[in-house]
CSV table of C-alpha atoms in Angstrom, one decimal:
chain,number,residue,atom,x,y,z
A,1,MET,CA,94.5,-14.5,-12.8
A,2,ALA,CA,92.8,-11.0,-13.0
A,3,SER,CA,93.0,-8.8,-10.4
A,4,ARG,CA,90.1,-7.3,-8.4
A,5,ALA,CA,90.7,-4.0,-9.8
A,6,GLN,CA,90.9,-5.4,-13.5
A,7,THR,CA,87.5,-7.3,-12.8
A,8,LEU,CA,85.5,-3.9,-11.4
A,9,ARG,CA,86.7,-2.1,-14.3
A,10,LYS,CA,84.8,-4.6,-16.5
A,11,LEU,CA,82.0,-4.7,-14.3
A,12,TYR,CA,82.0,-0.9,-14.1
A,13,PRO,CA,82.6,0.8,-17.4
A,14,PHE,CA,83.6,4.5,-17.8
A,15,LYS,CA,80.7,6.5,-17.0
A,16,LEU,CA,80.5,10.1,-17.6
A,17,PRO,CA,80.2,12.4,-13.8
A,18,SER,CA,76.8,13.6,-13.0
A,19,THR,CA,78.3,15.9,-10.5
A,20,THR,CA,81.5,17.7,-9.5
A,21,ILE,CA,82.9,18.2,-6.0
A,22,ASP,CA,86.8,19.6,-5.3
A,23,ASN,CA,88.2,17.1,-2.9
A,24,LEU,CA,87.4,13.4,-2.5
A,25,VAL,CA,89.4,11.4,0.6
A,26,ILE,CA,88.9,7.6,0.2
A,27,GLY,CA,88.9,5.8,3.5
A,28,GLY,CA,87.4,7.1,6.5
A,29,GLY,CA,90.0,5.7,9.0
A,30,VAL,CA,91.8,7.9,11.3
A,31,VAL,CA,94.4,9.3,8.8
A,32,GLY,CA,91.9,9.8,5.8
A,33,LEU,CA,89.5,12.2,8.4
A,34,SER,CA,92.5,14.1,9.4
A,35,VAL,CA,93.5,14.4,5.5
A,36,ALA,CA,89.8,15.8,5.1
A,37,ALA,CA,89.7,17.8,7.8
A,38,GLY,CA,92.8,19.3,6.7
A,39,LEU,CA,91.1,20.0,3.4
A,40,VAL,CA,88.3,21.4,4.6
A,41,ASN,CA,90.2,23.9,6.7
A,42,THR,CA,92.6,25.2,3.9
A,43,SER,CA,91.2,24.9,0.7
A,44,GLY,CA,88.5,27.9,0.4
A,45,ALA,CA,85.1,28.6,0.9
A,46,ASP,CA,84.2,27.7,-2.5
A,47,LYS,CA,85.6,24.2,-1.9
A,48,THR,CA,83.9,20.9,-1.1
A,49,THR,CA,85.4,18.1,0.4
A,50,PHE,CA,83.7,14.5,0.6
A,51,VAL,CA,85.0,11.5,2.6
A,52,VAL,CA,83.9,8.3,1.1
A,53,GLU,CA,83.9,5.2,3.8
A,54,ARG,CA,83.1,1.4,2.4
A,55,ARG,CA,81.8,0.4,5.7
A,56,GLY,CA,78.6,1.7,7.8
A,57,GLN,CA,80.7,3.3,10.5
A,58,LEU,CA,84.0,5.5,10.4
A,59,GLY,CA,86.9,3.9,11.6
A,60,GLN,CA,86.4,0.2,11.6
A,61,GLU,CA,89.2,-1.5,10.0
A,62,THR,CA,93.1,-0.5,11.1
A,63,THR,CA,92.0,2.5,13.3
A,64,ALA,CA,89.9,0.0,15.5
A,65,ARG,CA,91.8,-2.7,15.5
A,66,ASN,CA,95.5,-1.5,16.7
A,67,SER,CA,96.8,-0.8,20.8
A,68,GLU,CA,95.7,2.9,20.9
A,69,VAL,CA,99.4,4.0,21.7
A,70,ILE,CA,100.3,7.6,21.2
A,71,HIS,CA,103.8,6.9,20.3
A,72,SER,CA,107.1,9.1,21.2
A,73,GLY,CA,108.9,8.3,17.7
A,74,ILE,CA,112.1,7.1,19.2
A,75,TYR,CA,112.3,3.9,17.0
A,76,TYR,CA,112.4,5.6,13.3
A,77,PRO,CA,115.2,6.6,11.1
A,78,LEU,CA,116.2,10.5,11.5
A,79,GLY,CA,114.9,12.1,8.3
A,80,SER,CA,112.0,9.2,7.8
A,81,LEU,CA,108.5,10.2,7.5
A,82,LYS,CA,107.7,8.1,10.3
A,83,SER,CA,110.0,10.0,12.5
A,84,LYS,CA,109.0,13.5,11.2
A,85,LEU,CA,105.3,12.6,11.3
A,86,CYS,CA,105.0,10.8,14.6
A,87,ILE,CA,106.8,13.6,16.4
A,88,ARG,CA,104.6,16.2,15.6
A,89,GLY,CA,101.4,14.1,15.2
A,90,ARG,CA,102.1,13.1,18.9
A,91,ASP,CA,102.3,16.7,19.8
A,92,LEU,CA,99.2,17.5,17.9
A,93,LEU,CA,97.3,14.4,19.2
A,94,TYR,CA,98.1,15.6,23.0
A,95,GLU,CA,96.7,19.0,22.4
A,96,ARG,CA,93.7,17.7,20.8
A,97,CYS,CA,92.7,15.5,23.2
A,98,GLN,CA,93.6,18.1,26.2
A,99,ARG,CA,91.3,20.8,24.1
A,100,LEU,CA,88.3,18.4,23.2
A,101,ARG,CA,88.4,16.1,26.0
A,102,ILE,CA,89.1,13.4,23.9
A,103,GLY,CA,90.0,10.5,26.6
A,104,TYR,CA,93.9,9.9,26.7
A,105,LYS,CA,96.8,9.3,29.3
A,106,ASN,CA,100.2,10.1,29.3
A,107,THR,CA,101.4,6.9,30.8
A,108,GLY,CA,104.9,7.0,29.8
A,109,LYS,CA,106.8,3.6,28.8
A,110,ILE,CA,109.8,1.7,29.9
A,111,VAL,CA,111.9,-0.2,27.2
A,112,VAL,CA,113.4,-3.2,29.1
A,113,ALA,CA,117.0,-4.9,28.7
A,114,THR,CA,116.4,-8.6,30.5
A,115,SER,CA,120.3,-9.4,29.3
A,116,GLU,CA,123.4,-7.7,29.0
A,117,SER,CA,123.7,-8.1,25.5
A,118,GLN,CA,120.5,-5.9,25.2
A,119,ILE,CA,122.0,-2.9,26.8
A,120,PRO,CA,123.8,-1.3,23.9
A,121,TYR,CA,120.9,-1.4,22.3
A,122,LEU,CA,119.1,0.8,24.8
A,123,ARG,CA,122.0,3.1,24.7
A,124,LYS,CA,121.9,3.5,21.0
A,125,LEU,CA,118.3,4.1,21.2
A,126,GLN,CA,118.8,6.8,24.2
A,127,ALA,CA,122.0,8.6,21.7
A,128,HIS,CA,119.3,8.2,18.9
A,129,SER,CA,116.7,10.1,21.1
A,130,SER,CA,119.2,13.1,21.8
A,131,HIS,CA,120.2,13.9,18.3
A,132,PRO,CA,120.6,17.3,17.6
A,133,SER,CA,118.1,17.2,14.9
A,134,PHE,CA,115.3,16.5,17.8
A,135,LEU,CA,116.5,19.4,19.8
A,136,ARG,CA,113.6,22.0,20.2
A,137,ASP,CA,116.3,24.2,21.6
A,138,PRO,CA,119.5,23.6,19.7
A,139,SER,CA,121.8,25.4,22.7
A,140,ASP,CA,119.7,22.9,25.4
A,141,PRO,CA,120.7,19.4,24.9
A,142,SER,CA,117.9,18.7,27.2
A,143,SER,CA,115.3,19.7,25.0
A,144,SER,CA,114.8,16.5,23.0
A,145,SER,CA,111.3,16.1,21.6
A,146,ILE,CA,112.0,12.6,22.7
A,147,ALA,CA,113.1,13.2,26.0
A,148,THR,CA,114.6,9.8,27.6
A,149,ARG,CA,116.3,8.3,31.1
A,150,PHE,CA,118.2,5.5,31.0
A,151,LEU,CA,117.6,3.3,34.2
A,152,ALA,CA,119.7,0.4,35.7
A,153,GLY,CA,118.0,-2.6,36.6
A,154,GLU,CA,116.7,-1.7,40.3
A,155,GLU,CA,115.6,1.8,39.0
A,156,ALA,CA,113.4,0.2,36.6
A,157,ARG,CA,112.1,-2.1,39.3
A,158,GLU,CA,111.4,1.1,41.5
A,159,LEU,CA,109.0,2.1,38.7
A,160,GLU,CA,107.6,-1.0,37.9
A,161,PRO,CA,108.1,-3.8,41.1
A,162,ASP,CA,106.5,-6.5,38.9
A,163,LEU,CA,109.5,-6.4,36.5
A,164,SER,CA,111.9,-9.7,36.3
A,165,THR,CA,115.0,-9.4,38.4
A,166,SER,CA,116.6,-10.5,35.2
A,167,VAL,CA,115.9,-6.9,33.8
A,168,CYS,CA,119.4,-5.4,33.7
A,169,GLY,CA,118.2,-1.6,32.2
A,170,ALA,CA,115.4,0.2,30.6
A,171,LEU,CA,114.8,3.5,29.1
A,172,HIS,CA,112.0,5.7,30.5
A,173,VAL,CA,110.3,7.5,27.7
A,174,PRO,CA,107.8,10.1,29.4
A,175,SER,CA,106.0,11.2,25.9
A,176,THR,CA,104.1,7.8,25.2
A,177,GLY,CA,100.4,7.5,25.9
A,178,ILE,CA,97.6,5.9,25.1
A,179,VAL,CA,94.3,7.5,23.2
A,180,ASP,CA,90.6,6.6,22.8
A,181,SER,CA,90.8,6.0,19.2
A,182,GLN,CA,87.1,6.2,18.8
A,183,GLY,CA,86.8,9.2,20.2
A,184,LEU,CA,89.6,10.7,18.1
A,185,VAL,CA,87.6,9.4,15.0
A,186,ASP,CA,84.4,11.3,16.2
A,187,SER,CA,85.8,14.4,16.8
A,188,LEU,CA,87.5,14.5,13.6
A,189,SER,CA,84.4,13.6,11.7
A,190,ARG,CA,82.7,17.0,13.5
A,191,GLU,CA,85.1,18.9,12.5
A,192,ILE,CA,84.7,18.0,9.0
A,193,GLU,CA,81.0,18.5,8.8
A,194,GLU,CA,80.3,21.1,11.7
A,195,ALA,CA,81.3,24.5,11.0
A,196,ASP,CA,80.6,25.5,14.5
A,197,TYR,CA,82.3,22.6,16.1
A,198,ALA,CA,85.6,23.6,14.1
A,199,SER,CA,85.3,27.0,15.0
A,200,ASP,CA,84.4,26.7,18.7
A,201,ASN,CA,87.1,24.8,19.6
A,202,GLY,CA,90.0,26.4,17.7
A,203,LEU,CA,90.3,23.8,15.2
A,204,SER,CA,90.0,25.6,12.0
A,205,MET,CA,93.4,26.8,10.6
A,206,ALA,CA,91.4,29.2,8.4
A,207,ILE,CA,89.3,30.8,11.2
A,208,ALA,CA,92.3,30.7,13.4
A,209,SER,CA,94.4,33.1,10.9
A,210,GLY,CA,91.5,35.5,10.7
A,211,ASN,CA,90.4,33.9,7.3
A,212,ARG,CA,87.0,32.4,7.4
A,213,ASP,CA,87.4,31.0,4.0
A,214,ARG,CA,86.5,27.5,5.6
A,215,GLY,CA,85.1,24.7,3.0
A,216,GLU,CA,82.4,22.3,3.1
A,217,GLY,CA,82.8,18.8,4.3
A,218,VAL,CA,80.7,15.7,3.7
A,219,VAL,CA,80.9,12.2,5.5
A,220,VAL,CA,79.7,9.3,3.4
A,221,LEU,CA,79.3,6.1,4.6
A,222,GLY,CA,78.8,2.6,3.1
A,223,THR,CA,80.0,3.6,-0.5
A,224,ARG,CA,83.1,2.1,-1.8
A,225,VAL,CA,85.2,3.1,-5.0
A,226,VAL,CA,85.0,0.8,-8.0
A,227,ARG,CA,86.7,2.7,-10.5
A,228,ILE,CA,89.0,5.6,-11.1
A,229,ASP,CA,89.8,7.3,-14.5
A,230,ARG,CA,91.6,10.4,-15.4
A,231,ASP,CA,89.1,13.2,-16.6
A,232,PRO,CA,89.5,13.1,-20.3
A,233,GLU,CA,88.5,16.5,-20.5
A,234,SER,CA,90.4,18.1,-18.1
A,235,ARG,CA,94.0,18.2,-19.4
A,236,GLY,CA,95.2,16.1,-16.6
A,237,LYS,CA,93.9,17.9,-14.1
A,238,GLY,CA,90.9,15.8,-12.8
A,239,TRP,CA,89.6,12.3,-11.8
A,240,ILE,CA,86.5,10.6,-12.7
A,241,VAL,CA,85.6,8.2,-9.5
A,242,GLN,CA,82.9,5.8,-9.5
A,243,LEU,CA,80.9,5.3,-6.1
A,244,GLU,CA,79.1,2.4,-5.3
A,245,THR,CA,76.4,2.1,-2.7
A,246,GLY,CA,74.2,-1.1,-1.5
A,247,TRP,CA,77.3,-3.5,-2.4
A,248,GLU,CA,77.4,-5.4,0.3
A,249,GLY,CA,76.2,-9.2,0.5
A,250,LEU,CA,75.7,-8.7,-3.3
A,251,PRO,CA,77.0,-11.8,-5.1
A,252,ASP,CA,80.0,-11.4,-7.5
A,253,GLY,CA,78.9,-9.7,-10.5
A,254,GLU,CA,76.0,-7.8,-9.3
A,255,ARG,CA,76.2,-4.4,-9.0
A,256,GLY,CA,74.4,-1.9,-6.3
A,257,GLU,CA,73.8,2.0,-6.9
A,258,VAL,CA,76.3,3.7,-9.0
A,259,GLU,CA,77.0,7.3,-9.1
A,260,SER,CA,80.1,9.2,-10.7
A,261,VAL,CA,81.7,12.2,-9.7
A,262,ARG,CA,84.5,14.5,-11.0
A,263,ALA,CA,86.9,15.6,-8.4
A,264,GLU,CA,89.9,17.8,-8.8
A,265,VAL,CA,92.0,16.1,-6.3
A,266,VAL,CA,91.7,12.8,-5.1
A,267,VAL,CA,93.2,11.5,-2.1
A,268,ASN,CA,93.7,8.0,-1.5
A,269,ALA,CA,93.7,6.7,2.0
A,270,ALA,CA,92.0,3.5,1.8
A,271,GLY,CA,94.5,1.6,3.9
A,272,LEU,CA,94.1,-1.9,3.4
A,273,GLY,CA,92.6,-1.4,0.1
A,274,ALA,CA,94.7,1.4,-1.0
A,275,VAL,CA,97.3,-0.5,-3.4
A,276,SER,CA,94.2,-2.3,-5.1
A,277,LEU,CA,93.2,0.9,-6.0
A,278,LEU,CA,96.4,1.9,-7.8
A,279,ASP,CA,95.2,-0.7,-10.6
A,280,GLY,CA,94.6,1.0,-13.9
A,281,ILE,CA,96.1,4.3,-12.5
A,282,VAL,CA,99.8,4.1,-11.7
A,283,PRO,CA,102.1,2.1,-14.4
A,284,GLU,CA,103.8,-0.8,-13.8
A,285,ASP,CA,107.1,0.2,-13.1
A,286,GLU,CA,105.5,2.6,-10.0
A,287,ARG,CA,103.2,-0.2,-8.5
A,288,ILE,CA,103.6,-1.2,-4.9
A,289,GLN,CA,102.8,-4.5,-3.4
A,290,MET,CA,100.6,-5.0,-0.3
A,291,TRP,CA,101.8,-7.6,2.4
A,292,PRO,CA,98.9,-7.9,4.9
A,293,VAL,CA,100.3,-9.0,8.2
A,294,LYS,CA,97.9,-9.8,11.1
A,295,GLY,CA,98.7,-9.1,14.9
A,296,ASN,CA,97.0,-10.9,17.8
A,297,TYR,CA,96.2,-9.2,21.1
A,298,MET,CA,95.9,-11.2,24.4
A,299,SER,CA,93.9,-9.6,27.4
A,300,TYR,CA,95.2,-10.4,30.8
A,301,LYS,CA,93.7,-10.7,34.3
A,302,GLY,CA,95.8,-12.4,36.4
A,303,PRO,CA,98.6,-12.3,38.9
A,304,GLY,CA,102.2,-10.5,38.4
A,305,VAL,CA,101.1,-7.0,37.1
A,306,SER,CA,99.1,-5.5,40.0
A,307,LYS,CA,101.8,-2.6,40.1
A,308,VAL,CA,102.2,-1.9,36.5
A,309,SER,CA,101.6,1.8,35.8
A,310,ARG,CA,103.2,2.2,32.4
A,311,LEU,CA,103.6,0.7,28.8
A,312,ILE,CA,106.4,-1.7,29.1
A,313,TYR,CA,108.2,-3.0,26.0
A,314,PRO,CA,110.9,-5.4,25.6
A,315,CYS,CA,113.9,-4.7,23.1
A,316,PRO,CA,112.6,-5.1,19.5
A,317,SER,CA,113.7,-7.1,16.9
A,318,ALA,CA,116.8,-6.2,15.2
A,319,ASN,CA,115.2,-5.3,12.1
A,320,ILE,CA,112.6,-3.0,14.0
A,321,ASP,CA,109.6,-4.4,12.0
A,322,HIS,CA,108.1,-5.6,15.2
A,323,LEU,CA,108.5,-4.2,18.7
A,324,GLY,CA,108.4,-7.2,20.4
A,325,THR,CA,105.1,-8.5,22.5
A,326,HIS,CA,104.6,-5.4,24.8
A,327,LEU,CA,102.4,-4.7,27.5
A,328,THR,CA,99.7,-2.0,26.9
A,329,LEU,CA,97.1,-0.5,29.0
A,330,ASP,CA,93.6,0.7,28.2
A,331,LEU,CA,92.3,3.8,29.5
A,332,ASP,CA,90.1,1.8,32.1
A,333,GLY,CA,93.5,0.2,33.3
A,334,HIS,CA,92.9,-3.1,31.8
A,335,ILE,CA,95.9,-5.1,30.6
A,336,LYS,CA,96.4,-6.8,27.1
A,337,PHE,CA,99.7,-8.0,25.4
A,338,GLY,CA,100.3,-7.8,21.7
A,339,PRO,CA,100.9,-7.7,19.0
A,340,ASP,CA,102.7,-10.6,17.7
A,341,VAL,CA,103.5,-10.9,13.8
A,342,GLN,CA,101.5,-13.4,11.5
A,343,THR,CA,102.1,-13.4,7.7
A,344,ILE,CA,98.7,-13.9,6.2
A,345,GLY,CA,99.0,-14.1,2.8
A,346,THR,CA,101.0,-12.6,-0.6
A,347,PRO,CA,100.7,-9.6,-2.8
A,348,GLU,CA,99.0,-12.0,-5.4
A,349,ASP,CA,96.2,-12.9,-2.6
A,350,ALA,CA,96.0,-8.9,-2.0
A,351,SER,CA,95.6,-8.6,-5.6
A,352,ILE,CA,92.9,-11.0,-6.5
A,353,ASN,CA,91.0,-10.2,-3.3
A,354,PRO,CA,91.8,-7.0,-1.3
A,355,GLU,CA,89.4,-8.1,1.3
A,356,PHE,CA,91.0,-11.9,1.7
A,357,TRP,CA,92.2,-10.6,5.1
A,358,GLU,CA,88.9,-10.6,6.4
A,359,LYS,CA,89.0,-14.5,6.9
A,360,HIS,CA,92.0,-13.7,9.2
A,361,LEU,CA,90.5,-11.3,11.3
A,362,ALA,CA,89.3,-13.5,14.3
A,363,PRO,CA,92.1,-13.5,16.6
A,364,SER,CA,94.2,-16.9,17.1
A,365,ASP,CA,93.2,-19.1,19.9
A,366,SER,CA,95.9,-22.1,19.7
A,367,PRO,CA,97.8,-23.2,22.7
A,368,GLU,CA,100.9,-23.0,21.2
A,369,LEU,CA,100.2,-19.1,20.5
A,370,ILE,CA,99.4,-18.5,24.1
A,371,GLU,CA,102.4,-20.5,25.1
A,372,SER,CA,104.4,-18.1,23.0
A,373,PHE,CA,102.9,-15.3,24.2
A,374,ALA,CA,103.4,-16.2,27.9
A,375,ARG,CA,106.9,-17.1,27.1
A,376,SER,CA,108.1,-13.6,25.6
A,377,VAL,CA,106.0,-11.8,28.7
A,378,GLN,CA,107.8,-13.9,31.3
A,379,ASP,CA,111.0,-12.8,30.0
A,380,TYR,CA,110.3,-9.3,31.8
A,381,LEU,CA,107.1,-10.1,34.0
A,382,PRO,CA,107.8,-13.6,35.2
A,383,ALA,CA,105.0,-14.0,37.7
A,384,ILE,CA,102.3,-13.6,34.9
A,385,ASP,CA,100.2,-17.1,34.8
A,386,PRO,CA,99.7,-18.2,31.3
A,387,ALA,CA,96.5,-19.8,31.9
A,388,SER,CA,95.0,-16.2,32.8
A,389,LEU,CA,95.9,-15.1,28.9
A,390,SER,CA,92.8,-14.7,26.5
A,391,PRO,CA,92.2,-14.1,22.9
A,392,ASP,CA,91.0,-10.6,22.6
A,393,TYR,CA,91.1,-9.0,19.3
A,394,SER,CA,93.4,-8.8,16.1
A,395,GLY,CA,94.2,-6.0,13.8
A,396,ILE,CA,95.8,-6.3,10.1
A,397,ARG,CA,98.8,-4.0,9.1
A,398,PRO,CA,98.9,-2.5,5.6
A,399,ASN,CA,102.3,-3.2,5.2
A,400,ILE,CA,104.0,-2.3,1.6
A,401,ALA,CA,107.2,-4.3,2.8
A,402,PRO,CA,107.3,-8.4,3.3
A,403,PRO,CA,107.9,-9.7,6.4
A,404,GLY,CA,111.3,-9.5,7.8
A,405,ALA,CA,112.3,-6.6,5.3
A,406,GLY,CA,113.5,-4.4,8.4
A,407,PHE,CA,112.2,-0.8,8.5
A,408,SER,CA,109.6,0.3,6.0
A,409,ASP,CA,108.6,4.0,5.9
A,410,PHE,CA,105.2,5.4,5.4
A,411,MET,CA,104.3,6.4,1.6
A,412,ILE,CA,103.1,9.7,0.6
A,413,ARG,CA,103.2,10.3,-3.2
A,414,HIS,CA,102.0,12.7,-5.6
A,415,ASN,CA,103.5,12.6,-9.1
A,416,VAL,CA,102.3,16.2,-10.0
A,417,ASP,CA,103.7,15.8,-13.6
A,418,GLN,CA,101.9,12.3,-14.3
A,419,ARG,CA,99.1,12.3,-11.7
A,420,ARG,CA,98.5,15.7,-10.6
A,421,GLY,CA,95.6,15.6,-7.8
A,422,PHE,CA,95.7,12.0,-7.0
A,423,VAL,CA,98.0,11.5,-3.8
A,424,GLU,CA,98.6,8.3,-2.3
A,425,LEU,CA,99.1,7.4,1.4
A,426,LEU,CA,100.2,4.2,1.5
A,427,GLY,CA,102.0,1.5,4.1
A,428,PHE,CA,100.1,3.4,7.1
A,429,ASN,CA,101.0,0.9,9.6
A,430,SER,CA,102.1,1.6,13.4
A,431,PRO,CA,102.9,4.7,14.3
A,432,GLY,CA,99.8,5.5,11.8
A,433,LEU,CA,97.2,6.7,14.2
A,434,THR,CA,99.9,8.9,16.4
A,435,SER,CA,101.0,10.6,12.8
A,436,SER,CA,97.5,11.2,12.0
A,437,LEU,CA,96.8,15.0,12.5
A,438,ALA,CA,100.4,15.5,10.9
A,439,VAL,CA,99.4,13.6,7.8
A,440,GLY,CA,96.4,15.9,7.6
A,441,LYS,CA,98.5,19.1,7.8
A,442,LEU,CA,101.1,17.8,5.5
A,443,VAL,CA,98.7,16.6,2.8
A,444,ALA,CA,96.6,19.6,2.9
A,445,SER,CA,99.8,21.8,2.4
A,446,MET,CA,100.8,19.7,-0.4
A,447,VAL,CA,97.3,20.1,-2.4
A,448,SER,CA,97.7,23.8,-1.6
A,449,THR,CA,100.8,24.4,-2.7
A,450,GLN,CA,101.4,21.3,-5.7
A,451,VAL,CA,97.8,21.1,-7.2
A,452,ARG,CA,96.1,24.8,-6.6
A,453,GLY,CA,99.4,26.7,-6.6
A,454,ALA,CA,98.9,29.0,-3.3
A,455,SER,CA,100.7,31.9,-3.3
A,456,LYS,CA,101.6,33.9,0.0
A,457,ALA,CA,100.6,37.1,-2.0
A,458,GLY,CA,97.7,39.1,-1.0
A,459,LYS,CA,97.6,36.8,2.4
A,460,SER,CA,97.6,38.4,5.8
A,461,ARG,CA,100.6,38.5,7.7
A,462,ILE,CA,99.2,36.0,10.2
A,463,GLY,CA,98.2,33.6,7.2
A,464,SER,CA,101.8,33.9,5.6
A,465,ALA,CA,103.3,33.1,8.9
A,466,ARG,CA,101.0,30.0,9.1
A,467,GLU,CA,101.9,28.7,5.5
A,468,LYS,CA,105.5,29.5,6.3
A,469,ARG,CA,105.4,27.3,9.2
A,470,ILE,CA,103.5,24.3,7.4
A,471,GLU,CA,105.9,24.6,4.2
A,472,GLU,CA,108.9,24.2,6.8
A,473,LEU,CA,107.4,21.4,8.4
A,474,ALA,CA,106.4,19.6,5.3
A,475,LYS,CA,110.2,20.5,3.9
A,476,GLY,CA,111.6,16.9,2.6
A,477,TRP,CA,108.3,14.9,3.1
A,478,GLU,CA,106.9,14.2,-0.5
A,479,ALA,CA,108.6,10.7,-0.7
């Protein structure tokens, strides 16, 4: 059966562009918005950056349906994109929240062991956090960017008295927290479109460096990408993108209003729809498969958690593809548990209908699932009442590895020789929210150096130092 992308290419034949823009970011989630903000701030005063989001509001898919945790970066392998981007993004996120008064709380978390067999894992996790590559000051072992403290069972219960007596050890991770994801989305949208907002709050890298060459940013809602082609007249340096409005609710085979634009740079940050957009652009041997996975969350109002003040995580699975059914808090102090992991389809399903996951979006409410949640949680919080668990919401993760495959890294791909100016952001599941601001800086640096060939020649001393820091941060990340 033909893929959705193949069907769309027949329905929307090639169309010459009616206008030209410099940067087009596809996807108005927190990652796409962060990238767009980075491009607005660094591309130059003569450059335009558009964000197109198919929904009527920003941040309505993966961004709106996660645990809103600011992750520490402790779980991810050394040198991985997730490790580097999470740690850098975590620090940027805390700083942004403080400056712009975005709702957040640095709660800290503890990872608990309920059997002696799990203690070696906690020790391994602690040793990982103390690796020399994480040290802010190489001469100071206590300066790790992922600070941790090992706790005996009694020490853990002193911090969290509701914990089970079976908890025999724990790892305290103070840098974990929670954030108002919608507040973050709103701040990024304003940074993209409002020059005064960016300058007044010290957000623009261009303004901060003394170079006021900030570009223009525009956010376009209710607009989806239906086709992408190379610009036949640009010698491999541009893309023709067809954008459709008025598409929602139309029967198959009918079209809304379509406009074709030319863009020098296209950033595919479409999340759950990102893989589908590669069809017709990326050769078969470079194609990526999408394995959408559902995670359910349960709210809880009942006994056994009255003294909880931190996030509580069990020891994760051996594959580290699921961090276990953990306890999180929102900014009002409400408790929820989750997510679990449910396979909902195959890459073939995602290819034929990239939106097939929408029919799975309602949170599962089966008694078996509630019982499963209760068993998992009672392992470390024994006094909870299963009858007080209530299905809350669910989210879909844009995984690019099959369930059970183990660790899967983010993919940021820019094939300069074959697809110059087409940047792919794939597999942005957890910790995508935490990493988003670092992703924005990285992609902006990539575009500056790999597409536009920015040179330090002629830059101010401050600007050159800034570029050096960005390039050092980005070194080895173009995976």
